[in-house]
XYZ file of C-alpha atoms in Angstrom:
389
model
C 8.074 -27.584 21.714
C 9.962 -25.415 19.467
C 7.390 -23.331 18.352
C 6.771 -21.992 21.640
C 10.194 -21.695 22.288
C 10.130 -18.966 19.407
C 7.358 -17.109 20.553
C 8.849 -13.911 22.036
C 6.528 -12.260 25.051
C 9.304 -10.162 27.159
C 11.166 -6.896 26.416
C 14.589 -8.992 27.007
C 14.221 -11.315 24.827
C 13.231 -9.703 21.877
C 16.426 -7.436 23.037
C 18.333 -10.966 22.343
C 17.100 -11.345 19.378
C 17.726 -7.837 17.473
C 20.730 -7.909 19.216
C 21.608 -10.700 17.020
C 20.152 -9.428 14.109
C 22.364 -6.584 14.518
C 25.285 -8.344 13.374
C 23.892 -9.937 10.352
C 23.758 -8.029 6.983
C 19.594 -8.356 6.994
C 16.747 -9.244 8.582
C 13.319 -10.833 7.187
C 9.589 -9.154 9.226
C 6.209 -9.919 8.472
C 3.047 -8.815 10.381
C -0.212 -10.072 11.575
C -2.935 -7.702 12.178
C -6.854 -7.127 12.346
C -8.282 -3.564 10.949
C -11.986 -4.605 10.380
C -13.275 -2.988 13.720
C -10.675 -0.584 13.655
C -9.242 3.211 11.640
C -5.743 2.017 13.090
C -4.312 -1.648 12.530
C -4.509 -3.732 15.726
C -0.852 -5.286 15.443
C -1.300 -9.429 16.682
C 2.201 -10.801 15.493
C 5.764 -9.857 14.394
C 7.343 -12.694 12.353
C 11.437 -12.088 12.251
C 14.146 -13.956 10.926
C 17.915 -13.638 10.257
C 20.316 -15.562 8.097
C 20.673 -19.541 8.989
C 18.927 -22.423 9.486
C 19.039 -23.254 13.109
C 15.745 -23.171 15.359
C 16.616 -19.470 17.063
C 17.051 -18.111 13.493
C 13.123 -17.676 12.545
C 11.148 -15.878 15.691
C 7.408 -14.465 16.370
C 7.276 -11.145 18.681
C 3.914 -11.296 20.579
C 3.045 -7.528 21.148
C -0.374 -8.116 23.011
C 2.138 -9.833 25.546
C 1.735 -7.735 29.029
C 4.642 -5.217 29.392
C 6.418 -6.140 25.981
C 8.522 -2.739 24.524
C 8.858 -2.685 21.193
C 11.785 -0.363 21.462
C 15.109 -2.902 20.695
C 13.006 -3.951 16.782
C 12.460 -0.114 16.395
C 16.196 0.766 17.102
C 16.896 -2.335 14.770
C 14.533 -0.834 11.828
C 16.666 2.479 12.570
C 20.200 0.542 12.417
C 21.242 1.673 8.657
C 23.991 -1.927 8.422
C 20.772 -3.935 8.739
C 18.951 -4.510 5.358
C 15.014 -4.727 6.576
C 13.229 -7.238 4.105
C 9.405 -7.227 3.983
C 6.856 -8.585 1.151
C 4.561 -5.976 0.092
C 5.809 -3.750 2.699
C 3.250 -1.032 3.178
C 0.715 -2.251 5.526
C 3.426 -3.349 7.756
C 5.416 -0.083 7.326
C 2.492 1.585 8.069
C 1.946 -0.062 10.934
C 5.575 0.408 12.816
C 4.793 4.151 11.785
C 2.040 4.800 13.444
C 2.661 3.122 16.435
C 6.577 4.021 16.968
C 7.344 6.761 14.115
C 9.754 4.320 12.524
C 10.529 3.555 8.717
C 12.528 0.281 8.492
C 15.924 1.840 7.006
C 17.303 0.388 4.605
C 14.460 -1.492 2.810
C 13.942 -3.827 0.723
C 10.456 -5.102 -0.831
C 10.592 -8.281 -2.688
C 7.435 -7.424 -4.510
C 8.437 -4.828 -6.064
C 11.817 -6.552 -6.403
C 10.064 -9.097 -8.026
C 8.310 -7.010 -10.489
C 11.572 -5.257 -11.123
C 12.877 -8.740 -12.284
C 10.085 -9.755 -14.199
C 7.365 -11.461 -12.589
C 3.912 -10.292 -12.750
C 2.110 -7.286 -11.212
C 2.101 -6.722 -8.022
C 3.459 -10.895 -7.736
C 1.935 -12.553 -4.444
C 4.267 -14.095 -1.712
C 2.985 -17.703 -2.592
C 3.596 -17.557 -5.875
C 7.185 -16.622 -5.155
C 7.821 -19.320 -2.728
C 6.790 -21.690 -5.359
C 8.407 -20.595 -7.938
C 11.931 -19.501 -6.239
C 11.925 -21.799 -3.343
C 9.919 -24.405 -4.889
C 7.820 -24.921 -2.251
C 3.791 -24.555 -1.378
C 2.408 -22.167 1.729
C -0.239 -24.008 3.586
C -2.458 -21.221 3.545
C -5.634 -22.770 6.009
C -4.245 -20.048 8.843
C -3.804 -17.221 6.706
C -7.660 -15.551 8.076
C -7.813 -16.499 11.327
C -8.222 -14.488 14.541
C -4.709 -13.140 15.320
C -5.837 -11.400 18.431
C -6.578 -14.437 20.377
C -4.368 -16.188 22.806
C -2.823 -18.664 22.830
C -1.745 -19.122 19.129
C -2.373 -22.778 17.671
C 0.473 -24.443 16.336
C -0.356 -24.374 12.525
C -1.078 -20.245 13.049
C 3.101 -20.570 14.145
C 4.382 -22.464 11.358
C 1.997 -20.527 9.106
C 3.083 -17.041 10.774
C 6.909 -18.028 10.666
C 7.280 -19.191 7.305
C 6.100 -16.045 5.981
C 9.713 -14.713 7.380
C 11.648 -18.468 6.579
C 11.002 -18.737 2.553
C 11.334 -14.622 2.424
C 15.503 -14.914 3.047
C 15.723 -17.461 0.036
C 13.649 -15.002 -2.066
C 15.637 -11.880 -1.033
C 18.529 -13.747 -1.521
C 17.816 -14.721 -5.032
C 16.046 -11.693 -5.789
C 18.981 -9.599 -5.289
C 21.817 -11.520 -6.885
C 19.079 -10.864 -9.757
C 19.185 -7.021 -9.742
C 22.993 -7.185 -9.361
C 23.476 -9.013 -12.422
C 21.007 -6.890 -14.361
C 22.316 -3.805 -12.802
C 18.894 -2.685 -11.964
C 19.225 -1.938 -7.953
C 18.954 1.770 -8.424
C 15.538 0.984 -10.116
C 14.136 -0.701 -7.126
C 15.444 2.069 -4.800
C 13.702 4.527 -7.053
C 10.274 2.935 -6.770
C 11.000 2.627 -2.635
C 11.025 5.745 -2.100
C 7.694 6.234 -1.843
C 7.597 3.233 0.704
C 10.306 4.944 3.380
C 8.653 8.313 3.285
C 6.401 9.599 6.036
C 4.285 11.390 3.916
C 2.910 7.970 2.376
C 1.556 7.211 6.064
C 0.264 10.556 7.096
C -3.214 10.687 6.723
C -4.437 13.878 5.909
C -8.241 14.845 6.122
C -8.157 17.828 3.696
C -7.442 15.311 1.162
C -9.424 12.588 1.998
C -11.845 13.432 -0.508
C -9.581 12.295 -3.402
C -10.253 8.667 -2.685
C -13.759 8.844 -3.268
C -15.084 8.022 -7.362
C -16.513 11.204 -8.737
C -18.205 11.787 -12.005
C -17.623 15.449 -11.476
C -19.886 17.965 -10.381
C -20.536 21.549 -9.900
C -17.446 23.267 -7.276
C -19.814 23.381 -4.274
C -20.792 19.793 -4.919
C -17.332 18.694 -4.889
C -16.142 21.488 -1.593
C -19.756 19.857 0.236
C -17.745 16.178 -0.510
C -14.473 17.601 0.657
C -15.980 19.260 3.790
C -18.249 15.868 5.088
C -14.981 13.955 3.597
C -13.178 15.847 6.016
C -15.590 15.277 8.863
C -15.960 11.924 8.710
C -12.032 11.265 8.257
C -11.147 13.181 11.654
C -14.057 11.817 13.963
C -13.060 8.144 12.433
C -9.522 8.588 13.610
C -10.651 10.082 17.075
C -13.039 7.408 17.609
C -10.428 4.545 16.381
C -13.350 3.066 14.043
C -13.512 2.691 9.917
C -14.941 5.185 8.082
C -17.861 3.475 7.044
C -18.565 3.397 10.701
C -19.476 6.433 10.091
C -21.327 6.698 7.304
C -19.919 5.252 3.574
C -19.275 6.871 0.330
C -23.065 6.062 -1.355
C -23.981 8.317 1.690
C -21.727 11.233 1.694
C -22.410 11.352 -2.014
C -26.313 11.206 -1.593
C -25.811 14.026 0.916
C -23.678 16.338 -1.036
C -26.567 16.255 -3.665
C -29.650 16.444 -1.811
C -27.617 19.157 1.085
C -29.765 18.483 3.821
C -30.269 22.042 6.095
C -31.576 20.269 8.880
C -32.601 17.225 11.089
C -35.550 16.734 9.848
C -33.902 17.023 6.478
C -31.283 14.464 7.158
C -33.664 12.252 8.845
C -35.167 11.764 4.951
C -31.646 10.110 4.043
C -32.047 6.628 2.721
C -27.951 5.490 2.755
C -27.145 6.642 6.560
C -26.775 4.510 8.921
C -28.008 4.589 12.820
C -24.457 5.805 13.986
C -24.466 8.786 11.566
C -28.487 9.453 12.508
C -27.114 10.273 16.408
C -27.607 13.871 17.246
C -24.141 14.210 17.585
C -22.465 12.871 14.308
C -25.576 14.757 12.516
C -24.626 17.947 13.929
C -21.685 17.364 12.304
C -22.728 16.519 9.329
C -24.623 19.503 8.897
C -22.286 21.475 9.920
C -20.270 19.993 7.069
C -22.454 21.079 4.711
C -22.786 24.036 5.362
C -19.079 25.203 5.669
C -18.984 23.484 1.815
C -21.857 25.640 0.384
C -19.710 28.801 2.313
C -16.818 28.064 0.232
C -16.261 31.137 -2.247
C -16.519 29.681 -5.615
C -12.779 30.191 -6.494
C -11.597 28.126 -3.672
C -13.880 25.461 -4.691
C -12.198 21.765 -5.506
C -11.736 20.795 -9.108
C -11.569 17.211 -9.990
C -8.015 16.326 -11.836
C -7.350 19.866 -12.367
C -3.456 19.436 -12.664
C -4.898 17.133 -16.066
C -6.744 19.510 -17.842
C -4.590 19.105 -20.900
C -7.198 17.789 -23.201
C -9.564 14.958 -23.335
C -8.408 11.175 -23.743
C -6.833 10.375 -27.685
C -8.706 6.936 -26.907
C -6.472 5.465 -30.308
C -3.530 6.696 -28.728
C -4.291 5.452 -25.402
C -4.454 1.813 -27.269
C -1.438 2.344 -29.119
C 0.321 3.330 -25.922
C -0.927 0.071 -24.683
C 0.923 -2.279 -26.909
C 3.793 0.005 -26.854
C 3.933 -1.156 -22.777
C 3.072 -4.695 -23.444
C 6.060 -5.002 -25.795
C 8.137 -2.693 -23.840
C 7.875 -4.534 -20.736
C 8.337 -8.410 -22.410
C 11.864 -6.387 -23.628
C 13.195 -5.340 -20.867
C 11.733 -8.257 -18.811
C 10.068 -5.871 -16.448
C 5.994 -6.272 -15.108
C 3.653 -3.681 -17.235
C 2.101 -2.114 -13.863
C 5.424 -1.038 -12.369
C 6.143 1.238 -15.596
C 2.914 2.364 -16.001
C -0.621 2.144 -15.199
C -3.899 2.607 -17.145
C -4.626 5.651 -15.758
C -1.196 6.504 -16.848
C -1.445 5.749 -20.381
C -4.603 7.755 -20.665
C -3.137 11.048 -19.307
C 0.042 10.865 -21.491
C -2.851 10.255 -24.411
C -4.704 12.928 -22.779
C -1.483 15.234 -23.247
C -0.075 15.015 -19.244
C 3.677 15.105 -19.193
C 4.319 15.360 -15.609
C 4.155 11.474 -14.606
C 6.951 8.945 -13.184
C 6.250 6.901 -16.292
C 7.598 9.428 -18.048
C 10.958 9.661 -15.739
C 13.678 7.926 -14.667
C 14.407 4.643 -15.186
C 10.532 4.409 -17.210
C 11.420 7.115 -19.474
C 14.865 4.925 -20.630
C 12.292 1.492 -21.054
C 8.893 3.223 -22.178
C 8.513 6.698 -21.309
C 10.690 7.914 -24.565
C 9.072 5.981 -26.622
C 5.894 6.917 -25.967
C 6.632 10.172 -26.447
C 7.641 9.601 -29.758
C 4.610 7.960 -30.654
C 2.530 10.812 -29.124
C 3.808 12.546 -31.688
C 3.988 10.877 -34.538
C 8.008 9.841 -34.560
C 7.675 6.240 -34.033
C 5.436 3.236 -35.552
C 4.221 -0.084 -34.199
C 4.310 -2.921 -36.745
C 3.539 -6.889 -36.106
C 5.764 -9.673 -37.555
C 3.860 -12.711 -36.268
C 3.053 -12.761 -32.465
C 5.971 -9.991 -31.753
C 5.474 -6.284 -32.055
C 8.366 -4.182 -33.574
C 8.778 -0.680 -32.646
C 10.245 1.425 -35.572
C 11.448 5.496 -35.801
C 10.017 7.088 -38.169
């Protein structure tokens, strides 16, 4: 059958294969992975194809296969001649770095690619195989068990033609940007996808994901502290955080600070794991290197923002300003600038990529100008008009 003719299990023949994809300008990868039970992605499936349309052109790399190296894709990620083309590369990135230290180099992310060209935020992969290839995913595979062995035959077709359809919509997608001249802005917005630092997870800053409504500075160094603890025992023990214990919990302990066991015992968000003398000891421990923290090293929340509070008008004027700056230059509203965004450059911020680059020439100037009172927004009809005052 020629699906299991394409399932690659041995070092050699995945060799073979990047071998081949060597010589061709690029190179289409996909991943399948599980991360429910795990801190770490357990990689199940590499999809990979290369230019053509002959069986051997579209192949899946089975990395659970018993002494398979994934050495010859990494030194193909490395090659420079070999564009690497993902959809919504950053799980997958993220995956190849952690396990091998590799950044697929050069990249190219047809999402943001997309965007770039005018489709929608943050477009799905379906939606661009309709609407480029003009075809429809069967999508009845897409949450099944990739761990188990062997793969069923509709998890292979499913699994390849996540790599198949993604060389017409490369190929489309950048005769697109060379028309409109707009490459440079997709390698702009990739550079956060082919640095390192976007993988490395660091514990001293894992607080920052969690929603605050402020607090007092030993509140939020107690947060950063059990933050901090729970971030470095989930990666030693290879389990999610809310293994653990979850964010209700480390919030309801950085306001009631339990002292001791029998103070922690009163908790009503822990859970059994976080109850075991050993994670508890921890925990307390946690606390108490927060409440230690001299008050001038204590966290701030959004400190770098503390330009003023929200012009909430502004904010909405900046908001039509995007909508009718992005239907201009044919460019999706999220990829200039996000919500969050517009409210710091209402609330006064300046230092934000909306405000640079390529942004600044399609909104960021603009909005500027309307900050301060250079530049009006007036309606003809359904279409805004943006006028200099």
């Amino acid at each position: 059958m020629v699906l299991e003719m394409n399932l690659i299990s041995t070092t050699k023949e995945l060799e073979a294969f990047c071998e081949r994809a060597a010589a061709g300008p690029y190179v289409t990868a996909d991943t399948e992975f599980i991360r429910e039970r795990t801190y770490y992605s357990r990689l199940c499936l590499i999809q990979l194809a290369v230019p053509g349309k002959d069986s051997d052109s579209a192949v899946l790399v089975d990395p659970l296969a018993e002494g398979l190296s994934l050495d010859p894709l990494y030194r193909l990620f490395r090659d420079t001649d070999v564009v690497k083309v993902f959809h919504a590369a950053r799980q997958d990135v993220e995956i190849f770095f952690t396990d091998g230290g590799v950044i697929p180099d050069p990249l190219f992310d047809t999402q943001v690619a997309a965007m770039v060209c005018g489709f929608s935020d943050q477009v799905g992969y379906e939606t661009l195989v309709r609407k480029i290839v003009g075809k429809s995913l069967d999508k009845r595979s897409r949450f099944t068990d990739w761990s188990r062995r062997p793969l069923s035959d509709a998890q292979k077709k499913y699994a390849l033609s996540d790599v198949t359809h993604l060389r017409t919509i490369y190929e489309n997608l950048r005769k697109k940007l060379e028309t409109s001249g707009r490459e440079n802005w997709l390698e702009e917005d990739l550079r956060v996808l082919t640095s390192s630092e976007t993988y490395i997870v660091k514990p001293d800053e894992a607080w920052r994901r969690i929603k605050l409504r402020g607090g007092s500075g030993h509140y939020l160094a107690v947060v950063r502290e059990l933050a901090h603890y729970r971030e470095c025992l989930a990666q030693s023990r290879d389990v999610p955080r809310n293994r653990i214990f979850g964010d209700a919990a480390l919030l309801e302990l950085a306001s009631s600070l339990p002292r001791t066991m029998s103070d922690l015992s009163r908790s009503r968000l822990l859970q059994r794991e976080a109850r075991k003398p050993a994670v508890a000891d921890g925990i307390l421990a946690a606390i108490r290197r927060g409440l230690e923290v001299p008050s001038a090293d204590c966290p701030r929340i959004d400190a770098r923002r503390g330009v003023g509070q929200v012009n909430s008008a502004l904010a909405d004027l900046l908001r039509v300003l995007l909508k009718a700056s992005s239907e201009t230059a044919g460019v999706a509203q999220k990829l200039i600038a996000t919500a969050t965004d517009l409210d710091a450059i209402a609330a006064g911020e300046r230092d934000l990529p909306a405000l640079k680059g390529w942004r600044r020439d399609v909104f960021g100037s603009n909005a500027l100008k309307l900050c301060d009172g250079r530049l009006a927004l007036t309606a003809d009809g359904r279409e805004i008009r943006i006028m200099e005052i």
